[in-house]
Coordinates of C-alpha atoms in Angstrom, one line a residue:
Chain A
M8 CA 102.0 129.4 88.8
A9 CA 105.1 128.0 90.6
G10 CA 106.6 127.0 87.3
G11 CA 106.9 130.6 86.1
A12 CA 108.5 131.7 89.4
S13 CA 111.0 128.9 89.3
Q14 CA 112.0 129.8 85.8
T15 CA 112.6 133.4 86.8
R16 CA 114.7 132.2 89.6
E17 CA 116.7 129.9 87.4
R18 CA 117.3 132.7 85.0
A19 CA 118.5 134.9 87.8
G20 CA 120.9 132.1 88.8
T21 CA 122.3 131.9 85.3
A22 CA 122.9 135.6 85.2
R23 CA 124.8 135.4 88.5
E24 CA 126.9 132.6 87.1
A25 CA 127.6 134.6 83.9
R26 CA 128.8 137.4 86.0
A27 CA 131.0 135.0 88.0
E28 CA 132.5 133.7 84.7
A29 CA 133.1 137.2 83.5
R30 CA 135.1 137.8 86.7
D31 CA 137.0 134.6 86.0
R32 CA 138.3 135.9 82.7
T33 CA 139.7 138.9 84.3
G34 CA 141.9 136.6 86.3
H35 CA 140.3 136.8 89.7
R36 CA 139.2 133.2 90.2
P37 CA 136.9 133.2 93.3
R38 CA 137.0 129.4 93.6
P39 CA 138.6 126.4 91.8
G40 CA 137.3 125.3 88.4
P41 CA 135.3 122.1 88.6
R42 CA 132.1 123.8 89.7
R43 CA 131.9 125.7 86.5
R44 CA 131.7 122.5 84.4
G45 CA 128.3 121.2 85.5
D46 CA 127.6 118.5 88.1
G47 CA 127.0 115.5 85.9
P48 CA 128.6 112.7 87.9
V49 CA 127.3 113.9 91.3
A50 CA 123.9 114.5 89.9
L51 CA 123.8 110.9 88.8
L52 CA 124.5 109.9 92.4
F53 CA 121.6 112.0 93.6
L54 CA 119.2 110.8 90.9
A55 CA 120.1 107.1 90.9
P56 CA 117.3 105.7 93.1
V57 CA 114.6 107.8 91.6
L58 CA 115.8 107.0 88.0
L59 CA 115.7 103.3 88.9
G60 CA 112.2 103.6 90.3
F61 CA 111.0 105.7 87.4
A62 CA 112.5 103.4 84.7
V63 CA 111.3 100.2 86.2
F64 CA 107.8 101.2 87.5
Y65 CA 106.8 104.1 85.2
V66 CA 108.6 104.0 81.9
Y67 CA 108.9 100.3 81.4
P68 CA 105.2 99.5 82.4
A69 CA 104.0 102.4 80.2
I70 CA 105.8 100.9 77.1
R71 CA 104.6 97.4 78.2
G72 CA 101.1 98.6 78.7
A73 CA 101.0 100.1 75.2
Y74 CA 102.4 96.7 73.9
F75 CA 99.9 94.6 75.9
S76 CA 97.1 96.7 74.4
T77 CA 97.9 95.1 71.0
T78 CA 98.0 91.6 72.3
D79 CA 95.6 88.9 73.7
Y80 CA 97.7 88.7 77.0
N81 CA 95.8 86.8 79.7
L82 CA 98.5 86.8 82.5
L83 CA 99.0 83.0 82.1
S84 CA 100.4 82.4 78.7
A85 CA 102.7 84.5 76.6
P86 CA 101.0 87.4 74.8
H87 CA 100.3 87.1 71.0
G88 CA 100.0 90.2 68.8
V89 CA 96.5 90.9 67.6
G90 CA 97.2 94.3 66.0
A91 CA 94.4 96.8 66.6
A92 CA 91.8 94.2 67.3
N93 CA 91.4 95.3 70.9
Y94 CA 90.7 98.8 69.8
S95 CA 88.1 97.8 67.2
T96 CA 86.4 95.6 69.8
L97 CA 86.3 98.6 72.2
L98 CA 84.6 100.7 69.6
H99 CA 81.7 98.2 69.5
D100 CA 81.7 97.3 73.2
P101 CA 78.5 98.6 74.8
L102 CA 80.0 98.1 78.3
F103 CA 82.9 100.4 77.4
W104 CA 80.6 103.2 76.2
N105 CA 78.3 102.7 79.2
S106 CA 81.3 102.9 81.6
L107 CA 82.3 106.3 80.0
K108 CA 78.7 107.5 80.4
V109 CA 78.5 106.3 84.0
S110 CA 81.9 107.8 84.9
A111 CA 80.9 111.2 83.3
Y112 CA 77.6 111.1 85.3
Y113 CA 79.5 110.5 88.5
V114 CA 82.1 113.3 87.7
V115 CA 79.3 115.8 87.1
L116 CA 77.5 114.8 90.3
N117 CA 80.5 114.6 92.5
V118 CA 82.7 117.5 91.2
G119 CA 79.6 119.7 90.8
S120 CA 78.3 119.3 94.3
Q121 CA 81.7 119.2 96.0
T122 CA 83.1 122.3 94.3
V123 CA 80.0 124.4 95.0
L124 CA 80.0 123.4 98.6
A125 CA 83.7 123.9 99.0
V126 CA 83.6 127.4 97.5
V127 CA 80.9 128.4 99.9
L128 CA 82.6 126.8 102.8
A129 CA 86.0 128.4 102.0
G130 CA 84.3 131.8 101.5
L131 CA 82.6 131.5 104.9
M132 CA 85.8 130.5 106.6
F133 CA 87.8 133.2 104.9
R134 CA 85.6 136.0 106.1
L135 CA 84.8 134.5 109.5
T136 CA 87.8 132.9 111.1
R137 CA 91.4 131.8 110.8
S138 CA 90.9 128.9 113.2
V139 CA 93.3 126.0 112.8
A140 CA 91.0 123.7 114.7
I141 CA 88.2 124.1 112.2
R142 CA 90.5 123.5 109.3
V143 CA 91.9 120.4 111.0
M144 CA 88.4 119.0 111.5
L145 CA 87.5 119.6 107.9
L146 CA 90.5 117.6 106.8
L147 CA 89.7 114.5 108.7
P148 CA 87.4 112.8 106.1
W149 CA 90.1 113.2 103.5
L150 CA 92.7 111.4 105.6
V151 CA 90.5 108.3 106.0
P152 CA 90.8 105.5 103.4
N153 CA 88.1 105.6 100.7
V154 CA 87.3 102.0 101.7
T155 CA 86.4 103.1 105.3
V156 CA 84.4 106.0 104.0
G157 CA 82.6 103.8 101.6
L158 CA 81.9 101.2 104.2
L159 CA 80.6 103.9 106.7
F160 CA 78.2 105.2 104.1
L161 CA 77.0 101.7 103.2
W162 CA 76.1 101.4 106.8
L163 CA 74.5 104.9 107.1
F164 CA 72.5 104.2 103.9
D165 CA 71.7 100.6 104.6
A166 CA 68.2 99.8 103.5
D167 CA 67.0 98.1 106.7
L168 CA 69.1 99.3 109.6
G169 CA 70.8 102.4 108.3
L170 CA 70.4 105.8 110.0
V171 CA 69.4 107.7 106.9
N172 CA 66.3 105.5 106.2
H173 CA 65.5 105.5 109.9
V174 CA 65.5 109.3 110.0
L175 CA 63.6 109.5 106.6
S176 CA 60.9 107.2 107.8
S177 CA 60.5 108.9 111.1
V178 CA 59.8 112.2 109.3
G179 CA 57.4 110.4 106.9
V180 CA 59.5 110.5 103.8
G181 CA 59.9 107.4 101.7
T182 CA 62.9 105.2 102.2
H183 CA 65.1 103.6 99.5
G184 CA 67.5 100.7 99.1
W185 CA 70.1 103.3 98.2
F186 CA 72.9 101.1 96.9
S187 CA 70.5 98.5 95.3
S188 CA 68.6 101.0 93.2
T189 CA 69.7 101.8 89.6
T190 CA 68.4 105.4 90.1
W191 CA 70.0 106.0 93.5
S192 CA 73.2 104.0 93.6
M193 CA 75.3 106.4 91.6
P194 CA 74.1 109.6 93.4
T195 CA 74.7 107.9 96.7
I196 CA 78.2 107.0 95.8
A197 CA 78.8 110.6 94.5
L198 CA 77.4 111.9 97.8
T199 CA 79.8 109.6 99.7
N200 CA 82.8 111.1 98.0
T201 CA 81.5 114.6 98.2
W202 CA 81.4 114.2 101.9
A203 CA 84.9 112.8 101.9
Y204 CA 86.5 115.5 99.7
T205 CA 84.6 118.7 100.3
G206 CA 86.6 119.8 103.3
Y207 CA 89.9 119.1 101.5
T208 CA 88.8 121.0 98.4
A209 CA 87.6 123.9 100.6
L210 CA 91.0 124.1 102.3
L211 CA 92.7 124.3 99.0
L212 CA 90.4 127.2 97.9
Y213 CA 90.8 128.8 101.3
A214 CA 94.6 128.7 100.9
G215 CA 94.1 130.5 97.6
M216 CA 91.9 133.1 99.2
L217 CA 94.5 133.9 101.8
Q218 CA 96.7 135.2 98.9
I219 CA 94.2 138.0 98.3
P220 CA 95.5 141.3 99.8
D221 CA 93.5 142.8 102.6
P222 CA 93.2 146.4 101.3
I223 CA 91.0 145.2 98.4
Y224 CA 88.3 144.2 100.9
E225 CA 88.8 147.3 103.0
A226 CA 88.3 149.5 99.9
A227 CA 85.2 147.5 98.9
L228 CA 83.8 147.9 102.5
L229 CA 84.4 151.6 102.3
D230 CA 82.5 151.7 99.1
G231 CA 79.6 150.1 100.8
A232 CA 79.8 146.7 99.2
G233 CA 78.0 143.9 101.0
E234 CA 79.5 140.5 101.8
I235 CA 77.6 138.6 99.2
R236 CA 78.5 141.2 96.5
M237 CA 82.2 141.0 97.6
F238 CA 82.2 137.3 97.4
F239 CA 80.9 137.3 93.8
R240 CA 82.8 140.3 92.5
L241 CA 86.1 140.0 94.4
T242 CA 86.7 136.6 96.0
L243 CA 85.5 134.4 93.1
P244 CA 87.3 136.2 90.3
L245 CA 90.5 136.6 92.3
I246 CA 90.8 132.9 93.1
R247 CA 90.0 131.8 89.6
P248 CA 93.5 130.3 88.9
V249 CA 93.3 128.2 92.1
L250 CA 89.7 127.3 91.4
A251 CA 90.6 126.2 87.8
L252 CA 93.4 124.0 89.1
V253 CA 91.2 122.5 91.8
L254 CA 88.6 121.8 89.1
V255 CA 91.1 120.1 86.8
V256 CA 92.5 118.0 89.6
S257 CA 89.0 117.1 90.9
V258 CA 87.7 116.0 87.5
I259 CA 90.8 113.9 86.8
G260 CA 90.6 112.4 90.3
S261 CA 86.9 111.7 90.1
F262 CA 87.2 110.1 86.7
Q263 CA 89.4 107.5 88.4
I264 CA 86.9 106.6 91.2
F265 CA 87.3 102.9 92.1
D266 CA 87.5 102.1 95.9
T267 CA 84.0 103.3 96.7
V268 CA 82.4 101.4 93.9
A269 CA 84.5 98.3 94.5
I270 CA 83.1 97.8 98.0
T271 CA 79.4 98.3 97.3
P272 CA 77.3 95.0 97.6
S273 CA 77.1 94.7 93.8
P274 CA 80.1 96.5 92.3
G275 CA 79.3 97.8 88.9
G276 CA 75.6 97.2 89.4
P277 CA 72.8 97.1 89.8
V278 CA 72.4 96.7 86.0
N279 CA 75.7 98.4 85.0
S280 CA 74.6 101.6 86.8
T281 CA 77.9 102.0 88.6
R282 CA 80.3 100.3 86.3
V283 CA 82.7 103.2 86.1
I284 CA 85.7 102.9 83.7
Y285 CA 88.3 102.2 86.4
Y286 CA 86.2 99.4 87.7
Y287 CA 85.6 98.0 84.2
I288 CA 89.3 97.9 83.6
Y289 CA 89.8 96.2 86.9
E290 CA 87.2 93.6 86.1
L291 CA 88.6 92.9 82.6
A292 CA 92.1 92.5 83.9
F293 CA 91.6 90.6 87.2
K294 CA 88.3 88.9 86.9
H295 CA 88.2 88.0 83.2
F296 CA 92.0 87.9 82.8
E297 CA 91.7 89.9 79.6
M298 CA 94.9 91.9 80.3
G299 CA 95.3 92.8 76.6
Y300 CA 91.9 94.3 76.2
A301 CA 92.1 95.9 79.7
S302 CA 95.3 97.6 78.6
A303 CA 93.6 98.9 75.5
V304 CA 90.8 100.4 77.6
A305 CA 93.4 101.9 80.0
M306 CA 95.3 103.4 77.1
T307 CA 92.1 105.0 75.9
L308 CA 91.6 106.4 79.4
V309 CA 95.0 108.0 79.3
L310 CA 94.1 109.7 76.1
I311 CA 90.7 110.8 77.4
L312 CA 92.2 112.3 80.5
G313 CA 94.9 114.0 78.6
V314 CA 92.4 115.7 76.2
L315 CA 90.2 116.5 79.1
T316 CA 93.0 118.3 81.0
M317 CA 94.0 120.3 78.0
V318 CA 90.4 121.4 77.2
Q319 CA 89.8 122.4 80.8
M320 CA 93.0 124.4 81.0
R321 CA 92.1 126.2 77.8
L322 CA 88.5 126.9 78.9
L323 CA 89.5 128.1 82.3
R324 CA 92.5 130.1 81.3
A325 CA 94.1 128.6 84.4
S326 CA 97.5 130.3 84.2
R327 CA 96.2 133.9 84.2
S328 CA 95.5 135.6 87.5
D329 CA 93.9 138.9 88.0
L330 CA 96.2 139.5 90.9
A331 CA 99.4 139.1 88.8
Chain B
M10 CA 97.6 138.5 110.6
P11 CA 95.0 141.2 110.5
R12 CA 91.5 139.9 111.2
R13 CA 89.1 140.2 108.3
S14 CA 85.7 140.0 109.8
L15 CA 82.2 140.6 108.5
S16 CA 81.2 144.2 108.8
P17 CA 79.6 144.8 112.2
R18 CA 76.5 146.3 110.6
L19 CA 75.4 142.8 109.6
P20 CA 75.0 140.8 112.8
T21 CA 72.2 138.6 111.3
G22 CA 74.3 137.7 108.3
R23 CA 77.3 137.0 110.6
T24 CA 75.2 134.7 112.8
L25 CA 73.8 132.9 109.7
A26 CA 77.3 132.5 108.3
W27 CA 78.5 130.9 111.5
A28 CA 75.4 128.7 111.7
V29 CA 76.2 127.3 108.2
L30 CA 79.8 126.8 109.0
I31 CA 79.0 124.9 112.2
L32 CA 76.5 122.8 110.4
A33 CA 79.2 121.9 107.9
L34 CA 81.5 120.9 110.7
L35 CA 78.7 118.8 112.3
V36 CA 78.0 117.0 109.0
T37 CA 81.8 116.4 108.7
V38 CA 82.2 114.9 112.2
F39 CA 78.8 113.2 112.8
P40 CA 79.5 110.1 110.6
F41 CA 82.7 109.3 112.6
Y42 CA 80.7 109.5 115.8
W43 CA 78.1 107.2 114.4
M44 CA 80.8 104.8 113.4
L45 CA 82.1 104.7 116.9
R46 CA 78.7 104.4 118.4
T47 CA 77.8 101.4 116.2
A48 CA 81.2 99.8 117.1
L49 CA 80.2 100.1 120.8
T50 CA 76.7 98.6 120.4
P51 CA 76.1 94.9 120.9
A52 CA 75.1 93.4 117.5
H53 CA 71.8 92.0 118.7
Q54 CA 70.7 95.4 119.9
L55 CA 71.5 97.1 116.6
L56 CA 67.8 97.2 115.5
A57 CA 66.4 98.2 118.9
D58 CA 69.0 100.6 120.0
N59 CA 69.4 103.1 117.3
S60 CA 67.8 106.3 118.5
G61 CA 69.8 107.5 121.5
L62 CA 73.1 109.4 121.2
W63 CA 74.9 106.7 123.1
P64 CA 74.3 102.9 123.2
H65 CA 72.3 101.7 126.2
H66 CA 74.7 98.9 126.9
P67 CA 78.1 99.9 125.4
T68 CA 80.4 97.0 124.8
L69 CA 84.0 96.4 123.7
I70 CA 83.3 92.9 122.3
N71 CA 83.3 94.1 118.7
F72 CA 86.8 95.6 119.1
K73 CA 87.9 92.4 120.9
R74 CA 86.7 90.1 118.1
V75 CA 88.1 92.1 115.2
I76 CA 91.6 92.1 116.7
G77 CA 91.3 88.4 117.3
L78 CA 91.0 88.2 121.1
T79 CA 87.9 86.1 121.2
S80 CA 87.1 82.5 120.4
L81 CA 85.0 81.4 117.5
A82 CA 82.0 80.7 119.7
Q83 CA 82.2 84.2 121.3
N84 CA 82.5 85.7 117.8
Q85 CA 79.3 84.0 116.6
A86 CA 77.5 84.9 119.8
A87 CA 78.4 88.5 119.2
G88 CA 77.1 88.5 115.6
G89 CA 80.2 87.6 113.7
S90 CA 80.3 85.2 110.8
G91 CA 82.9 83.0 112.3
A92 CA 85.6 84.1 109.8
Q93 CA 88.9 84.6 111.5
L94 CA 89.7 88.3 112.0
N95 CA 93.1 89.6 112.9
F96 CA 93.0 93.3 112.5
L97 CA 95.8 93.8 114.9
L98 CA 98.1 92.0 112.4
Y99 CA 96.6 94.1 109.5
L100 CA 97.3 97.3 111.5
R101 CA 100.9 96.2 111.9
N102 CA 101.1 95.5 108.2
S103 CA 99.6 98.9 107.3
L104 CA 102.1 100.6 109.6
I105 CA 105.1 98.8 108.1
Y106 CA 103.8 99.6 104.6
C107 CA 103.3 103.3 105.3
A108 CA 106.5 103.7 107.2
L109 CA 108.7 102.0 104.6
I110 CA 107.2 104.0 101.7
A111 CA 107.1 107.3 103.5
T112 CA 110.7 107.3 104.7
V113 CA 112.5 105.7 101.7
Q114 CA 110.5 107.6 99.2
T115 CA 111.0 111.0 100.9
F116 CA 114.7 110.6 101.0
C117 CA 115.1 109.4 97.5
C118 CA 112.8 112.1 96.1
A119 CA 114.6 114.7 98.2
M120 CA 117.9 113.8 96.6
A121 CA 116.4 113.9 93.1
G122 CA 114.4 117.1 93.8
Y123 CA 117.6 118.8 95.0
A124 CA 119.5 117.6 91.9
L125 CA 116.7 119.0 89.6
A126 CA 116.6 122.3 91.5
R127 CA 120.2 123.0 92.0
L128 CA 122.7 120.9 90.0
R129 CA 123.5 121.5 86.4
F130 CA 123.7 118.5 84.1
R131 CA 122.6 117.6 80.6
G132 CA 119.0 116.5 80.2
R133 CA 117.8 118.1 83.4
N134 CA 114.9 119.9 81.8
L135 CA 114.0 116.8 79.7
L136 CA 113.9 114.7 82.8
F137 CA 111.8 117.1 84.7
S138 CA 109.3 117.3 81.9
L139 CA 109.1 113.5 81.9
F140 CA 108.2 113.6 85.6
V141 CA 105.6 116.2 85.1
M142 CA 104.1 114.3 82.2
S143 CA 103.9 111.1 84.2
L144 CA 101.9 113.0 86.8
M145 CA 99.0 113.0 84.4
V146 CA 99.0 109.2 83.6
P147 CA 96.2 107.5 85.5
P148 CA 97.7 104.9 87.9
I149 CA 95.7 102.0 86.5
F150 CA 97.6 102.2 83.2
T151 CA 100.9 101.3 84.8
L152 CA 99.2 99.2 87.5
L153 CA 98.4 96.4 85.0
P154 CA 101.9 95.9 83.7
N155 CA 103.3 96.4 87.2
F156 CA 101.1 93.6 88.4
A157 CA 102.4 91.3 85.5
L158 CA 105.9 92.2 86.5
M159 CA 105.4 91.3 90.2
K160 CA 103.8 88.0 89.0
N161 CA 106.8 87.3 86.8
L162 CA 109.2 88.2 89.6
G163 CA 107.3 85.9 92.0
W164 CA 106.8 88.9 94.3
L165 CA 103.1 88.5 94.7
G166 CA 102.2 88.0 98.4
S167 CA 105.3 89.8 99.7
F168 CA 106.0 93.2 101.2
A169 CA 108.7 93.7 98.5
G170 CA 106.0 93.5 95.8
M171 CA 103.6 95.7 97.7
V172 CA 106.1 98.6 98.3
A173 CA 108.2 98.2 95.1
P174 CA 106.4 100.6 92.7
T175 CA 106.3 103.5 95.2
L176 CA 109.3 102.9 97.4
L177 CA 111.8 104.8 95.4
M178 CA 109.7 107.6 93.9
T179 CA 106.4 109.1 92.9
P180 CA 106.6 111.9 90.3
F181 CA 104.5 114.1 92.7
A182 CA 107.0 113.8 95.5
V183 CA 109.9 114.7 93.2
F184 CA 108.0 117.6 91.8
F185 CA 106.9 118.9 95.3
L186 CA 110.5 118.7 96.7
R187 CA 112.1 120.3 93.6
Q188 CA 109.7 123.3 94.0
F189 CA 110.6 123.5 97.7
F190 CA 114.4 123.4 97.1
L191 CA 114.1 126.1 94.5
S192 CA 112.8 128.4 97.2
I193 CA 115.8 128.0 99.5
P194 CA 118.2 130.9 99.0
R195 CA 121.3 129.9 97.0
E196 CA 123.5 132.0 99.3
I197 CA 123.4 129.3 102.0
E198 CA 125.0 126.7 99.7
E199 CA 127.4 129.2 98.3
A200 CA 128.7 129.8 101.8
A201 CA 129.1 126.0 102.2
T202 CA 130.9 125.7 98.8
I203 CA 133.5 128.3 99.9
D204 CA 134.1 126.2 103.0
G205 CA 135.1 123.4 100.6
A206 CA 132.1 121.1 100.9
G207 CA 131.1 119.0 97.9
K208 CA 127.5 118.8 96.7
W209 CA 126.9 115.5 98.4
T210 CA 128.2 116.8 101.8
Q211 CA 126.4 120.1 101.4
F212 CA 123.1 118.3 100.8
W213 CA 123.3 116.0 103.8
Q214 CA 124.9 118.4 106.2
V215 CA 123.4 121.8 105.2
I216 CA 120.2 121.2 103.1
V217 CA 118.6 118.2 104.8
P218 CA 119.0 119.6 108.4
M219 CA 117.5 122.9 107.5
S220 CA 114.7 121.3 105.5
R221 CA 113.5 119.0 108.3
G222 CA 110.1 120.6 108.4
P223 CA 109.1 120.3 104.8
L224 CA 110.6 116.8 104.5
F225 CA 108.6 115.7 107.4
T226 CA 105.4 117.2 105.9
I227 CA 105.9 115.4 102.5
G228 CA 106.7 112.3 104.5
L229 CA 103.4 112.7 106.4
I230 CA 101.4 113.2 103.2
T231 CA 103.1 110.2 101.5
A232 CA 102.2 108.1 104.6
V233 CA 98.6 109.2 104.4
W234 CA 98.4 108.2 100.8
A235 CA 99.9 104.8 101.5
W236 CA 97.4 104.5 104.4
K237 CA 94.6 105.0 101.9
D238 CA 95.9 102.6 99.3
Y239 CA 93.5 99.8 98.5
L240 CA 93.7 98.2 95.1
W241 CA 97.5 97.7 94.8
P242 CA 98.0 96.1 98.3
L243 CA 94.8 94.1 97.8
L244 CA 96.1 92.7 94.4
V245 CA 99.7 92.1 95.5
G246 CA 99.4 91.2 99.2
P247 CA 96.0 89.8 99.9
D248 CA 97.1 87.0 102.3
P249 CA 96.7 87.6 106.0
S250 CA 100.5 87.8 106.6
T251 CA 100.8 90.9 104.3
R252 CA 97.2 92.2 104.3
V253 CA 96.8 95.9 105.1
L254 CA 93.8 97.4 106.9
T255 CA 92.0 98.6 103.8
A256 CA 92.3 95.3 102.1
G257 CA 91.3 93.6 105.4
L258 CA 88.1 95.8 105.5
G259 CA 87.2 94.9 101.9
I260 CA 87.7 91.2 102.5
F261 CA 85.8 91.3 105.9
L262 CA 82.8 92.9 104.1
Q263 CA 82.9 90.3 101.3
Q264 CA 82.9 87.4 103.9
S265 CA 80.1 89.0 105.8
P266 CA 76.7 87.7 104.6
N267 CA 75.1 90.1 102.1
T268 CA 71.7 89.9 103.7
A269 CA 72.9 90.7 107.2
P270 CA 76.4 92.3 107.2
D271 CA 78.2 92.2 110.5
W272 CA 77.9 96.0 110.9
T273 CA 79.1 96.3 114.5
G274 CA 82.3 94.3 113.6
L275 CA 82.8 96.3 110.4
M276 CA 82.5 99.6 112.2
A277 CA 84.9 98.5 115.0
A278 CA 87.4 97.5 112.3
S279 CA 86.8 100.9 110.5
V280 CA 87.5 102.7 113.8
L281 CA 91.0 101.1 113.6
T282 CA 91.6 102.8 110.2
V283 CA 90.6 106.2 111.6
V284 CA 92.4 106.3 114.9
P285 CA 96.0 106.6 113.5
V286 CA 95.1 109.4 111.1
A287 CA 93.0 111.1 113.8
L288 CA 96.2 111.0 116.0
L289 CA 98.2 112.4 113.2
L290 CA 95.8 115.3 112.9
I291 CA 95.9 116.0 116.6
F292 CA 99.7 116.1 116.7
F293 CA 100.5 117.5 113.2
G294 CA 97.2 118.9 112.0
K295 CA 98.5 122.5 112.1
R296 CA 101.5 121.6 110.0
L297 CA 99.3 119.7 107.5
V298 CA 96.7 122.4 107.0
E299 CA 99.3 125.1 106.8
S300 CA 101.2 123.3 104.1
M301 CA 98.1 122.9 102.0
G302 CA 98.5 125.9 99.9
F303 CA 101.9 124.5 98.9
T304 CA 101.3 120.7 98.8
G305 CA 97.9 120.7 97.1
I306 CA 98.4 122.0 93.6
K307 CA 101.0 124.7 93.5

């Protein structure tokens, strides 16, 4: 990964500086001294705005969030400490466990379908064309706000007037109230975001495929390998590091689905079938004003995503590439 | 770049592959076309006129009423609920929101990225690790206390409150720009050092001018993210004077009757959220897709 490359580069830089210092000792000073003593003061000047932003809007709220999670804060009166009460409530909160289950179901549906489609799409593009126009078209859904995408799919999948039901009934297949059905609401939301993110994911994988050297394919063609065989035996194994990272990023991102759920006619419902964890936290904080409990759930989400990332990285051996 | 094509002995496979790719493109583009088509259809014909590829009596009334050019009576006649819509104002708010965040954040993060890539100071690695760690924290965790902070400061309902958390930095932008500055050859700055320029002068007069392309790209990506923002601007700036397009869409949908949503109006408003990014793609699409290997996840 890039981290490794940068470390190498830094090490090279240090070596160069060491050589320069060695020259200094022999009496040939190539330039005046201050540069040798680090760039502390000027670095502070460069970093000041970012440090301010980081301290006020990342570090301070992180500490405050952890503190809120041990209080009964409700946004109106001052918070009172309640110890670990929020966390023990959480363990016995069926809505919390349901939100985890629903989120996981969404992640499986969305990341599963989107990754498979994106791999196929990227593989096709890679062997067929380098067209920028095609890539640009595939990026469009990703650039559009999730709210717009959600709204558009609410319309396409509308029970009465939507195009999907219209087409389904004209070919004689049964229609559904997609967003009002406990069975179909989550898959429909997953499909919505799969549409929105497949092109983007495909482009990331495609960028990974462009790193594969040409001669590998030429050799395989000479050996008489077919396209499908090359895809499974060459392309897929060789983009594994990129694929692993795309998967980690997609899972983390999908776990945080909110916008698409929030604009459905009955967010969280019907009957808790779409109350994903992000939406649950939002409801607790801004509808029930249970900021303390919401912070405890958010804190738990931080832990879950942290563990999930580590497990995935291990499983996928993301940092090792067959090309390296 | 050498062209890697399917072997010529597989014309059927090649045709099939192109067919699948073209189908994927159609599926990608079709919903946008349907959005536009609905926006151009008169509301009372929505049920009758849904089979042809183009509305029988295309109209601009839906666009006119979402940007607030029509009277209440005209709105209701055209299928609206009578709620006042002013999407032109929300468009302006969105543009201000995106432009502010994209420009200020890009420059602040470029400075920090440069310091982390090039300057030597105590705690540099620790600081960088902190930024990388914070990349993994889900935004909702800091959103809750940040909202409480805005409330305490009395910044709810102001642009200041809306842009504050992302104006100066996001860990991603710092990370991205640091990686980029690491890839610039050191020799260029060394030449400038010999000429007697300090780090500050070097950065503004040598590094920034030669990095215009990547700085512009990260600015674009930041603008797109800000364009897509929904929850934060909705929570902090829900009033019409600061309402952005995404929040406007959400509120418009809520005000629309559940049983018979104002679909033509909603789609006309949706088109307004697509046009600017579509223009971005037309003008800078090549730059965006070519930076993807780098910006995505490298």
